[in-house]
Amino acid sequence: MKILVVGSGGREHAIAWKLAQSDRVDKLYCAPGNAGIEEVAECVPIGAEDLEGIRDFCVKEAIDMAVIGPEVPLSMGITDVLNEAGIRVFGPDKKCSQLEGSKSFTKSFLMKHRIPTAGYKEYTEKEALKKDIGIFGYPMVLKADGLAAGKGVILAENREEAERAVEEMMGDRIFGDAADKVIVEECLRGIEASMLCFVDGKTIVPMESAQDYKRIFDGDKGPNTGGMGSYSPSLIFTEELKREIDEKILQPTIRGFLEDGLDFHGVLFIGLMIGEDGPKVIEFNNRFGDPETQSVLMRLESDLSEIFDACIDGTLDQTEIRWSDRRSVCVVLASGGYPGSYEKGKVISGLGDVDEDVVVFHAGTAKRDGKIVTSGGRVLGVTATGATNDEARAKAFANVEKISFEGAQFRRDIGKINR
C-alpha cells in the first residue's frame, strides 16, 4: 500500500510511526510532516489545508489511502474532495465534521439523542450574552462555536472574569470567526477523561482509554492549551464505567449517526467528564486527539493500516484489535510562553540521548542548518511504556530531563489524577 498522512504534529508523527511498522505499507508519505516524521515517512511540501494540492498528489502518486490528521482540512471537506477523485480516505466527510466544527451542532445532536452532557445556551449577540452572565453559576464556561485550535474555551471564575471573556471573544474577537456564536455551558464537576473510538459508519469500537491535561501548569492551573501530556489507560476507567459509557454514550451516538444520516468513517474522539452522577460528554472531535494518540498508539499491537481499511470498508465488526497490557505516559515539552506568544527556532539538544525504548514524537519541529529546532508551541511528546503507571511515568520524566532547548517548559504531574 501507498499511504499519505496529512498533518504536521505529534498526532501525525504517532500515526506515521505506527503505520511504518506494517508489512502492508510499501510507501509512506506525509504532507507536510516535520523533522521527526521524516525519519519514518517521506515528507512532501504540501500544506494540510491545500485540498487541491493534496488531491493532485494522491492522484499522481496513486495513493491507496489518505489518513487525515488535523480537524481543519476535515471541516473544509478534504474527504469529499479526495473521494470524488477516487481516493480512499480515513476521516469523516464534511457533513460529519460539523461534530467538531460546530459546538452548537454537537450540543443539538447530544440533546436530541438524550446523550448525557452539560446544559447550555447559544448566543450570537454580545449584549444578550452580557445580560445572561452567571446563567449557570461559576465557573462560567464559554466556548467559541467554531474551530479555535483547541483553545476556544474560557473558564470564568467570577462575574468580572466573565465580562472580560465576553468582550475578548465577541468584541476583541481573539478567536476570530470561531466566536461568531458563543456557547455557554453548565460547568461539569469531576475528572476529565478521553475516549477515542474507531467508527465505520455502523459500528463504534472504543480504543484503550486515556487522560489528557489541558492546562499549562501543574495541578490544572493556568490557561488551556492543546494538551500538555497524556497517559493510557486512564486510572479511573473501571469495567463498570466502561459498560456505563458504552450504554449511555457510545451506542446512542452510533444510533444517532444512523438516524441523522451521518455516515461517519474515522475516529470519533469523545471528551468526557466523570462525575458523581456518571459520565457526560464535554465534546466530540472528528479525529485522533493530541496528545492522547501518542500514549494510546504506543499500546496498539494490531496493524493500524488494517484497522483503517476496516473503518473505510465498514468491516470493523469483523476486525480484531489487540492492545498491550503495558502502561504508557506522554509528557509534552512546550516552548516558553506557550499557549501565548513564543519564539521559534530554538535549537533542540539531547534527542540522541533518549533511551531506545522511549519514543519522542515531534509536534512542532523543523530542520535548519542540519539541526532540529522548535517551530511550534508544543514541541515534543516524550512517550514511555512500563509494566505499571509509575514505571512509565518515571521513564518518561527521566528522558524529558535529557532533552533541552531554550525556554522549554513541561508539567510534572502527567500520569497522576487531578481531583
mmCIF file of N, CA and C in Angstrom, residues 94-207:
data_model
loop_
_atom_site.group_PDB
_atom_site.id
_atom_site.type_symbol
_atom_site.label_atom_id
_atom_site.label_comp_id
_atom_site.label_asym_id
_atom_site.label_seq_id
_atom_site.Cartn_x
_atom_site.Cartn_y
_atom_site.Cartn_z
ATOM 1 N N LYS A 94 -17.410 16.144 5.190
ATOM 2 C CA LYS A 94 -17.687 17.498 5.677
ATOM 3 C C LYS A 94 -18.935 17.547 6.548
ATOM 4 N N LYS A 95 -19.968 16.806 6.173
ATOM 5 C CA LYS A 95 -21.203 16.797 6.952
ATOM 6 C C LYS A 95 -20.947 16.291 8.365
ATOM 7 N N CYS A 96 -20.252 15.172 8.476
ATOM 8 C CA CYS A 96 -19.954 14.610 9.798
ATOM 9 C C CYS A 96 -18.995 15.496 10.587
ATOM 10 N N SER A 97 -18.136 16.215 9.894
ATOM 11 C CA SER A 97 -17.130 17.034 10.562
ATOM 12 C C SER A 97 -17.716 18.241 11.276
ATOM 13 N N GLN A 98 -19.019 18.483 11.090
ATOM 14 C CA GLN A 98 -19.683 19.513 11.890
ATOM 15 C C GLN A 98 -19.667 19.158 13.372
ATOM 16 N N LEU A 99 -19.497 17.876 13.688
ATOM 17 C CA LEU A 99 -19.468 17.454 15.085
ATOM 18 C C LEU A 99 -18.318 18.107 15.848
ATOM 19 N N GLU A 100 -17.250 18.473 15.130
ATOM 20 C CA GLU A 100 -16.173 19.237 15.759
ATOM 21 C C GLU A 100 -16.184 20.684 15.306
ATOM 22 N N GLY A 101 -16.589 20.908 14.062
ATOM 23 C CA GLY A 101 -16.549 22.252 13.507
ATOM 24 C C GLY A 101 -17.564 23.189 14.122
ATOM 25 N N SER A 102 -18.610 22.654 14.748
ATOM 26 C CA SER A 102 -19.629 23.485 15.384
ATOM 27 C C SER A 102 -20.068 22.854 16.704
ATOM 28 N N LYS A 103 -19.760 23.542 17.804
ATOM 29 C CA LYS A 103 -20.184 23.028 19.113
ATOM 30 C C LYS A 103 -21.699 23.063 19.235
ATOM 31 N N SER A 104 -22.322 24.033 18.560
ATOM 32 C CA SER A 104 -23.783 24.112 18.561
ATOM 33 C C SER A 104 -24.386 22.867 17.913
ATOM 34 N N PHE A 105 -23.809 22.430 16.804
ATOM 35 C CA PHE A 105 -24.282 21.236 16.108
ATOM 36 C C PHE A 105 -24.198 20.021 17.027
ATOM 37 N N THR A 106 -23.064 19.899 17.730
ATOM 38 C CA THR A 106 -22.869 18.747 18.612
ATOM 39 C C THR A 106 -23.821 18.775 19.804
ATOM 40 N N LYS A 107 -23.990 19.948 20.417
ATOM 41 C CA LYS A 107 -24.884 20.025 21.569
ATOM 42 C C LYS A 107 -26.316 19.667 21.159
ATOM 43 N N SER A 108 -26.716 20.126 19.986
ATOM 44 C CA SER A 108 -28.047 19.785 19.483
ATOM 45 C C SER A 108 -28.185 18.282 19.266
ATOM 46 N N PHE A 109 -27.132 17.668 18.703
ATOM 47 C CA PHE A 109 -27.130 16.223 18.479
ATOM 48 C C PHE A 109 -27.239 15.477 19.812
ATOM 49 N N LEU A 110 -26.453 15.895 20.790
ATOM 50 C CA LEU A 110 -26.447 15.221 22.092
ATOM 51 C C LEU A 110 -27.812 15.324 22.772
ATOM 52 N N MET A 111 -28.400 16.509 22.730
ATOM 53 C CA MET A 111 -29.707 16.692 23.349
ATOM 54 C C MET A 111 -30.779 15.870 22.638
ATOM 55 N N LYS A 112 -30.747 15.889 21.294
ATOM 56 C CA LYS A 112 -31.740 15.161 20.506
ATOM 57 C C LYS A 112 -31.734 13.679 20.832
ATOM 58 N N HIS A 113 -30.536 13.123 21.018
ATOM 59 C CA HIS A 113 -30.425 11.675 21.232
ATOM 60 C C HIS A 113 -30.235 11.300 22.705
ATOM 61 N N ARG A 114 -30.498 12.274 23.568
ATOM 62 C CA ARG A 114 -30.511 12.059 25.026
ATOM 63 C C ARG A 114 -29.199 11.450 25.531
ATOM 64 N N ILE A 115 -28.123 12.005 25.042
ATOM 65 C CA ILE A 115 -26.794 11.587 25.478
ATOM 66 C C ILE A 115 -26.339 12.552 26.570
ATOM 67 N N PRO A 116 -25.904 12.067 27.740
ATOM 68 C CA PRO A 116 -25.588 12.945 28.865
ATOM 69 C C PRO A 116 -24.541 14.005 28.518
ATOM 70 N N THR A 117 -24.876 15.271 28.802
ATOM 71 C CA THR A 117 -23.960 16.381 28.561
ATOM 72 C C THR A 117 -24.392 17.549 29.436
ATOM 73 N N ALA A 118 -23.606 18.612 29.431
ATOM 74 C CA ALA A 118 -23.925 19.788 30.232
ATOM 75 C C ALA A 118 -25.063 20.588 29.611
ATOM 76 N N GLY A 119 -25.851 21.252 30.463
ATOM 77 C CA GLY A 119 -26.845 22.187 29.961
ATOM 78 C C GLY A 119 -26.144 23.347 29.266
ATOM 79 N N TYR A 120 -26.840 23.992 28.302
ATOM 80 C CA TYR A 120 -26.169 25.040 27.539
ATOM 81 C C TYR A 120 -27.156 26.040 26.969
ATOM 82 N N LYS A 121 -26.614 27.168 26.473
ATOM 83 C CA LYS A 121 -27.388 28.172 25.756
ATOM 84 C C LYS A 121 -26.476 28.831 24.732
ATOM 85 N N GLU A 122 -27.041 29.205 23.566
ATOM 86 C CA GLU A 122 -26.260 29.783 22.474
ATOM 87 C C GLU A 122 -26.487 31.291 22.371
ATOM 88 N N TYR A 123 -25.420 31.996 21.937
ATOM 89 C CA TYR A 123 -25.517 33.445 21.780
ATOM 90 C C TYR A 123 -24.799 33.887 20.504
ATOM 91 N N THR A 124 -25.424 34.814 19.791
ATOM 92 C CA THR A 124 -24.773 35.429 18.630
ATOM 93 C C THR A 124 -24.613 36.938 18.832
ATOM 94 N N GLU A 125 -25.204 37.493 19.896
ATOM 95 C CA GLU A 125 -25.098 38.919 20.193
ATOM 96 C C GLU A 125 -24.412 39.126 21.541
ATOM 97 N N LYS A 126 -23.435 40.010 21.549
ATOM 98 C CA LYS A 126 -22.651 40.264 22.763
ATOM 99 C C LYS A 126 -23.525 40.767 23.912
ATOM 100 N N GLU A 127 -24.429 41.696 23.621
ATOM 101 C CA GLU A 127 -25.242 42.277 24.692
ATOM 102 C C GLU A 127 -26.174 41.233 25.314
ATOM 103 N N ALA A 128 -26.699 40.343 24.501
ATOM 104 C CA ALA A 128 -27.562 39.281 25.033
ATOM 105 C C ALA A 128 -26.783 38.376 25.972
ATOM 106 N N LEU A 129 -25.538 38.081 25.593
ATOM 107 C CA LEU A 129 -24.697 37.234 26.444
ATOM 108 C C LEU A 129 -24.347 37.953 27.737
ATOM 109 N N LYS A 130 -24.068 39.255 27.655
ATOM 110 C CA LYS A 130 -23.734 40.015 28.869
ATOM 111 C C LYS A 130 -24.890 40.003 29.870
ATOM 112 N N LYS A 131 -26.124 40.048 29.360
ATOM 113 C CA LYS A 131 -27.288 40.030 30.249
ATOM 114 C C LYS A 131 -27.433 38.697 30.982
ATOM 115 N N ASP A 132 -26.885 37.627 30.378
ATOM 116 C CA ASP A 132 -27.034 36.288 30.965
ATOM 117 C C ASP A 132 -25.787 35.822 31.709
ATOM 118 N N ILE A 133 -24.868 36.732 31.985
ATOM 119 C CA ILE A 133 -23.649 36.328 32.699
ATOM 120 C C ILE A 133 -24.027 35.683 34.027
ATOM 121 N N GLY A 134 -23.433 34.528 34.289
ATOM 122 C CA GLY A 134 -23.728 33.786 35.515
ATOM 123 C C GLY A 134 -24.945 32.899 35.402
ATOM 124 N N ILE A 135 -25.439 32.694 34.187
ATOM 125 C CA ILE A 135 -26.685 31.940 33.984
ATOM 126 C C ILE A 135 -26.623 30.536 34.579
ATOM 127 N N PHE A 136 -25.457 29.902 34.523
ATOM 128 C CA PHE A 136 -25.286 28.570 35.117
ATOM 129 C C PHE A 136 -24.395 28.610 36.358
ATOM 130 N N GLY A 137 -24.190 29.809 36.901
ATOM 131 C CA GLY A 137 -23.293 29.928 38.045
ATOM 132 C C GLY A 137 -21.831 29.999 37.601
ATOM 133 N N TYR A 138 -20.936 29.867 38.566
ATOM 134 C CA TYR A 138 -19.496 29.950 38.280
ATOM 135 C C TYR A 138 -18.794 28.686 38.756
ATOM 136 N N PRO A 139 -17.685 28.305 38.104
ATOM 137 C CA PRO A 139 -17.109 28.930 36.923
ATOM 138 C C PRO A 139 -18.087 28.923 35.752
ATOM 139 N N MET A 140 -18.006 29.975 34.947
ATOM 140 C CA MET A 140 -18.834 30.096 33.755
ATOM 141 C C MET A 140 -18.025 29.595 32.569
ATOM 142 N N VAL A 141 -18.569 28.634 31.849
ATOM 143 C CA VAL A 141 -17.874 28.026 30.712
ATOM 144 C C VAL A 141 -18.348 28.693 29.426
ATOM 145 N N LEU A 142 -17.406 29.345 28.729
ATOM 146 C CA LEU A 142 -17.718 29.991 27.451
ATOM 147 C C LEU A 142 -16.908 29.326 26.351
ATOM 148 N N LYS A 143 -17.584 28.896 25.286
ATOM 149 C CA LYS A 143 -16.910 28.195 24.196
ATOM 150 C C LYS A 143 -17.210 28.865 22.862
ATOM 151 N N ALA A 144 -16.152 29.129 22.091
ATOM 152 C CA ALA A 144 -16.356 29.563 20.712
ATOM 153 C C ALA A 144 -16.970 28.408 19.940
ATOM 154 N N ASP A 145 -17.987 28.689 19.150
ATOM 155 C CA ASP A 145 -18.712 27.629 18.438
ATOM 156 C C ASP A 145 -17.824 26.909 17.430
ATOM 157 N N GLY A 146 -16.966 27.656 16.735
ATOM 158 C CA GLY A 146 -16.163 27.075 15.664
ATOM 159 C C GLY A 146 -14.809 26.591 16.121
ATOM 160 N N LEU A 147 -13.980 26.212 15.148
ATOM 161 C CA LEU A 147 -12.653 25.692 15.438
ATOM 162 C C LEU A 147 -11.731 26.803 15.907
ATOM 163 N N ALA A 148 -10.972 26.534 16.981
ATOM 164 C CA ALA A 148 -10.046 27.528 17.534
ATOM 165 C C ALA A 148 -8.767 26.858 18.009
ATOM 166 N N ALA A 149 -8.315 25.848 17.264
ATOM 167 C CA ALA A 149 -7.049 25.158 17.553
ATOM 168 C C ALA A 149 -6.983 24.634 18.981
ATOM 169 N N GLY A 150 -8.127 24.154 19.501
ATOM 170 C CA GLY A 150 -8.148 23.567 20.836
ATOM 171 C C GLY A 150 -8.097 24.572 21.961
ATOM 172 N N LYS A 151 -8.192 25.868 21.645
ATOM 173 C CA LYS A 151 -8.038 26.894 22.684
ATOM 174 C C LYS A 151 -9.265 27.779 22.842
ATOM 175 N N GLY A 152 -10.386 27.444 22.203
ATOM 176 C CA GLY A 152 -11.535 28.330 22.190
ATOM 177 C C GLY A 152 -12.451 28.238 23.384
ATOM 178 N N VAL A 153 -11.904 27.901 24.555
ATOM 179 C CA VAL A 153 -12.713 27.756 25.767
ATOM 180 C C VAL A 153 -12.143 28.651 26.860
ATOM 181 N N ILE A 154 -13.027 29.397 27.535
ATOM 182 C CA ILE A 154 -12.609 30.210 28.672
ATOM 183 C C ILE A 154 -13.454 29.823 29.875
ATOM 184 N N LEU A 155 -12.789 29.584 31.006
ATOM 185 C CA LEU A 155 -13.474 29.330 32.270
ATOM 186 C C LEU A 155 -13.364 30.593 33.117
ATOM 187 N N ALA A 156 -14.490 31.249 33.329
ATOM 188 C CA ALA A 156 -14.515 32.488 34.109
ATOM 189 C C ALA A 156 -14.938 32.172 35.540
ATOM 190 N N GLU A 157 -14.073 32.516 36.505
ATOM 191 C CA GLU A 157 -14.318 32.150 37.901
ATOM 192 C C GLU A 157 -15.316 33.081 38.590
ATOM 193 N N ASN A 158 -15.532 34.281 38.046
ATOM 194 C CA ASN A 158 -16.435 35.243 38.669
ATOM 195 C C ASN A 158 -16.998 36.187 37.594
ATOM 196 N N ARG A 159 -17.846 37.109 38.033
ATOM 197 C CA ARG A 159 -18.513 37.994 37.074
ATOM 198 C C ARG A 159 -17.511 38.852 36.301
ATOM 199 N N GLU A 160 -16.519 39.367 37.006
ATOM 200 C CA GLU A 160 -15.531 40.229 36.354
ATOM 201 C C GLU A 160 -14.805 39.475 35.237
ATOM 202 N N GLU A 161 -14.371 38.243 35.529
ATOM 203 C CA GLU A 161 -13.692 37.443 34.509
ATOM 204 C C GLU A 161 -14.640 37.105 33.360
ATOM 205 N N ALA A 162 -15.908 36.855 33.673
ATOM 206 C CA ALA A 162 -16.873 36.514 32.641
ATOM 207 C C ALA A 162 -17.108 37.694 31.695
ATOM 208 N N GLU A 163 -17.247 38.900 32.263
ATOM 209 C CA GLU A 163 -17.445 40.086 31.435
ATOM 210 C C GLU A 163 -16.242 40.318 30.522
ATOM 211 N N ARG A 164 -15.048 40.099 31.070
ATOM 212 C CA ARG A 164 -13.833 40.267 30.264
ATOM 213 C C ARG A 164 -13.783 39.215 29.150
ATOM 214 N N ALA A 165 -14.175 37.982 29.481
ATOM 215 C CA ALA A 165 -14.168 36.907 28.480
ATOM 216 C C ALA A 165 -15.136 37.210 27.344
ATOM 217 N N VAL A 166 -16.313 37.713 27.672
ATOM 218 C CA VAL A 166 -17.290 38.057 26.638
ATOM 219 C C VAL A 166 -16.727 39.131 25.714
ATOM 220 N N GLU A 167 -16.091 40.134 26.300
ATOM 221 C CA GLU A 167 -15.525 41.218 25.495
ATOM 222 C C GLU A 167 -14.391 40.712 24.606
ATOM 223 N N GLU A 168 -13.561 39.827 25.165
ATOM 224 C CA GLU A 168 -12.448 39.281 24.381
ATOM 225 C C GLU A 168 -12.956 38.432 23.218
ATOM 226 N N MET A 169 -13.979 37.606 23.482
ATOM 227 C CA MET A 169 -14.457 36.673 22.470
ATOM 228 C C MET A 169 -15.305 37.347 21.400
ATOM 229 N N MET A 170 -16.251 38.212 21.837
ATOM 230 C CA MET A 170 -17.210 38.777 20.883
ATOM 231 C C MET A 170 -16.908 40.225 20.514
ATOM 232 N N GLY A 171 -16.023 40.860 21.297
ATOM 233 C CA GLY A 171 -15.619 42.221 20.998
ATOM 234 C C GLY A 171 -14.261 42.262 20.324
ATOM 235 N N ASP A 172 -13.240 41.807 21.059
ATOM 236 C CA ASP A 172 -11.877 41.789 20.513
ATOM 237 C C ASP A 172 -11.675 40.662 19.511
ATOM 238 N N ARG A 173 -12.555 39.665 19.559
ATOM 239 C CA ARG A 173 -12.536 38.539 18.608
ATOM 240 C C ARG A 173 -11.194 37.808 18.629
ATOM 241 N N ILE A 174 -10.767 37.449 19.853
ATOM 242 C CA ILE A 174 -9.476 36.757 19.994
ATOM 243 C C ILE A 174 -9.497 35.382 19.343
ATOM 244 N N PHE A 175 -10.686 34.818 19.114
ATOM 245 C CA PHE A 175 -10.802 33.532 18.425
ATOM 246 C C PHE A 175 -11.334 33.704 17.003
ATOM 247 N N GLY A 176 -11.354 34.955 16.529
ATOM 248 C CA GLY A 176 -11.783 35.220 15.159
ATOM 249 C C GLY A 176 -13.225 34.824 14.910
ATOM 250 N N ASP A 177 -13.475 34.321 13.704
ATOM 251 C CA ASP A 177 -14.840 33.946 13.304
ATOM 252 C C ASP A 177 -15.388 32.779 14.117
ATOM 253 N N ALA A 178 -14.499 32.036 14.784
ATOM 254 C CA ALA A 178 -14.955 30.884 15.584
ATOM 255 C C ALA A 178 -15.940 31.313 16.655
ATOM 256 N N ALA A 179 -15.855 32.588 17.102
ATOM 257 C CA ALA A 179 -16.734 33.079 18.166
ATOM 258 C C ALA A 179 -17.872 33.940 17.630
ATOM 259 N N ASP A 180 -18.224 33.783 16.341
ATOM 260 C CA ASP A 180 -19.433 34.439 15.844
ATOM 261 C C ASP A 180 -20.640 33.972 16.645
ATOM 262 N N LYS A 181 -20.558 32.732 17.098
ATOM 263 C CA LYS A 181 -21.554 32.189 18.028
ATOM 264 C C LYS A 181 -20.793 31.673 19.245
ATOM 265 N N VAL A 182 -21.302 31.960 20.435
ATOM 266 C CA VAL A 182 -20.671 31.509 21.676
ATOM 267 C C VAL A 182 -21.644 30.612 22.428
ATOM 268 N N ILE A 183 -21.131 29.502 22.900
ATOM 269 C CA ILE A 183 -21.923 28.557 23.698
ATOM 270 C C ILE A 183 -21.552 28.742 25.161
ATOM 271 N N VAL A 184 -22.553 28.928 26.009
ATOM 272 C CA VAL A 184 -22.340 28.975 27.456
ATOM 273 C C VAL A 184 -22.879 27.674 28.039
ATOM 274 N N GLU A 185 -22.034 27.015 28.821
ATOM 275 C CA GLU A 185 -22.414 25.711 29.369
ATOM 276 C C GLU A 185 -22.373 25.703 30.888
ATOM 277 N N GLU A 186 -23.177 24.838 31.424
ATOM 278 C CA GLU A 186 -23.081 24.467 32.833
ATOM 279 C C GLU A 186 -21.689 23.862 33.065
ATOM 280 N N CYS A 187 -21.046 24.216 34.160
ATOM 281 C CA CYS A 187 -19.710 23.684 34.460
ATOM 282 C C CYS A 187 -19.834 22.305 35.101
ATOM 283 N N LEU A 188 -19.326 21.309 34.408
ATOM 284 C CA LEU A 188 -19.380 19.939 34.927
ATOM 285 C C LEU A 188 -18.260 19.715 35.937
ATOM 286 N N ARG A 189 -18.552 18.951 36.964
ATOM 287 C CA ARG A 189 -17.566 18.645 38.012
ATOM 288 C C ARG A 189 -17.149 17.183 37.904
ATOM 289 N N GLY A 190 -15.896 16.919 38.192
ATOM 290 C CA GLY A 190 -15.404 15.551 38.170
ATOM 291 C C GLY A 190 -14.010 15.471 37.603
ATOM 292 N N ILE A 191 -13.710 14.354 36.964
ATOM 293 C CA ILE A 191 -12.388 14.117 36.381
ATOM 294 C C ILE A 191 -12.550 13.966 34.879
ATOM 295 N N GLU A 192 -11.745 14.713 34.120
ATOM 296 C CA GLU A 192 -11.804 14.609 32.660
ATOM 297 C C GLU A 192 -11.098 13.342 32.189
ATOM 298 N N ALA A 193 -11.635 12.763 31.145
ATOM 299 C CA ALA A 193 -11.006 11.600 30.514
ATOM 300 C C ALA A 193 -11.313 11.648 29.025
ATOM 301 N N SER A 194 -10.541 10.907 28.274
ATOM 302 C CA SER A 194 -10.717 10.889 26.818
ATOM 303 C C SER A 194 -10.944 9.466 26.344
ATOM 304 N N MET A 195 -11.848 9.320 25.383
ATOM 305 C CA MET A 195 -12.059 8.031 24.756
ATOM 306 C C MET A 195 -12.040 8.223 23.246
ATOM 307 N N LEU A 196 -11.094 7.560 22.595
ATOM 308 C CA LEU A 196 -11.015 7.582 21.143
ATOM 309 C C LEU A 196 -11.668 6.319 20.623
ATOM 310 N N CYS A 197 -12.476 6.463 19.568
ATOM 311 C CA CYS A 197 -13.228 5.329 19.045
ATOM 312 C C CYS A 197 -13.044 5.220 17.538
ATOM 313 N N PHE A 198 -12.843 3.994 17.059
ATOM 314 C CA PHE A 198 -12.894 3.728 15.626
ATOM 315 C C PHE A 198 -14.363 3.589 15.221
ATOM 316 N N VAL A 199 -14.716 4.197 14.076
ATOM 317 C CA VAL A 199 -16.098 4.158 13.593
ATOM 318 C C VAL A 199 -16.096 3.825 12.097
ATOM 319 N N ASP A 200 -16.990 2.918 11.680
ATOM 320 C CA ASP A 200 -17.027 2.521 10.258
ATOM 321 C C ASP A 200 -18.372 2.805 9.595
ATOM 322 N N GLY A 201 -19.147 3.706 10.183
ATOM 323 C CA GLY A 201 -20.456 4.043 9.629
ATOM 324 C C GLY A 201 -21.601 3.386 10.366
ATOM 325 N N LYS A 202 -21.372 2.171 10.869
ATOM 326 C CA LYS A 202 -22.443 1.467 11.575
ATOM 327 C C LYS A 202 -21.981 0.816 12.876
ATOM 328 N N THR A 203 -20.664 0.777 13.102
ATOM 329 C CA THR A 203 -20.100 0.154 14.309
ATOM 330 C C THR A 203 -19.128 1.132 14.954
ATOM 331 N N ILE A 204 -19.167 1.196 16.289
ATOM 332 C CA ILE A 204 -18.230 2.026 17.031
ATOM 333 C C ILE A 204 -17.454 1.143 18.002
ATOM 334 N N VAL A 205 -16.130 1.225 17.954
ATOM 335 C CA VAL A 205 -15.266 0.403 18.804
ATOM 336 C C VAL A 205 -14.303 1.313 19.566
ATOM 337 N N PRO A 206 -14.430 1.388 20.896
ATOM 338 C CA PRO A 206 -13.536 2.258 21.652
ATOM 339 C C PRO A 206 -12.110 1.720 21.699
ATOM 340 N N MET A 207 -11.152 2.613 21.629
ATOM 341 C CA MET A 207 -9.756 2.251 21.865
ATOM 342 C C MET A 207 -9.527 2.196 23.366
#
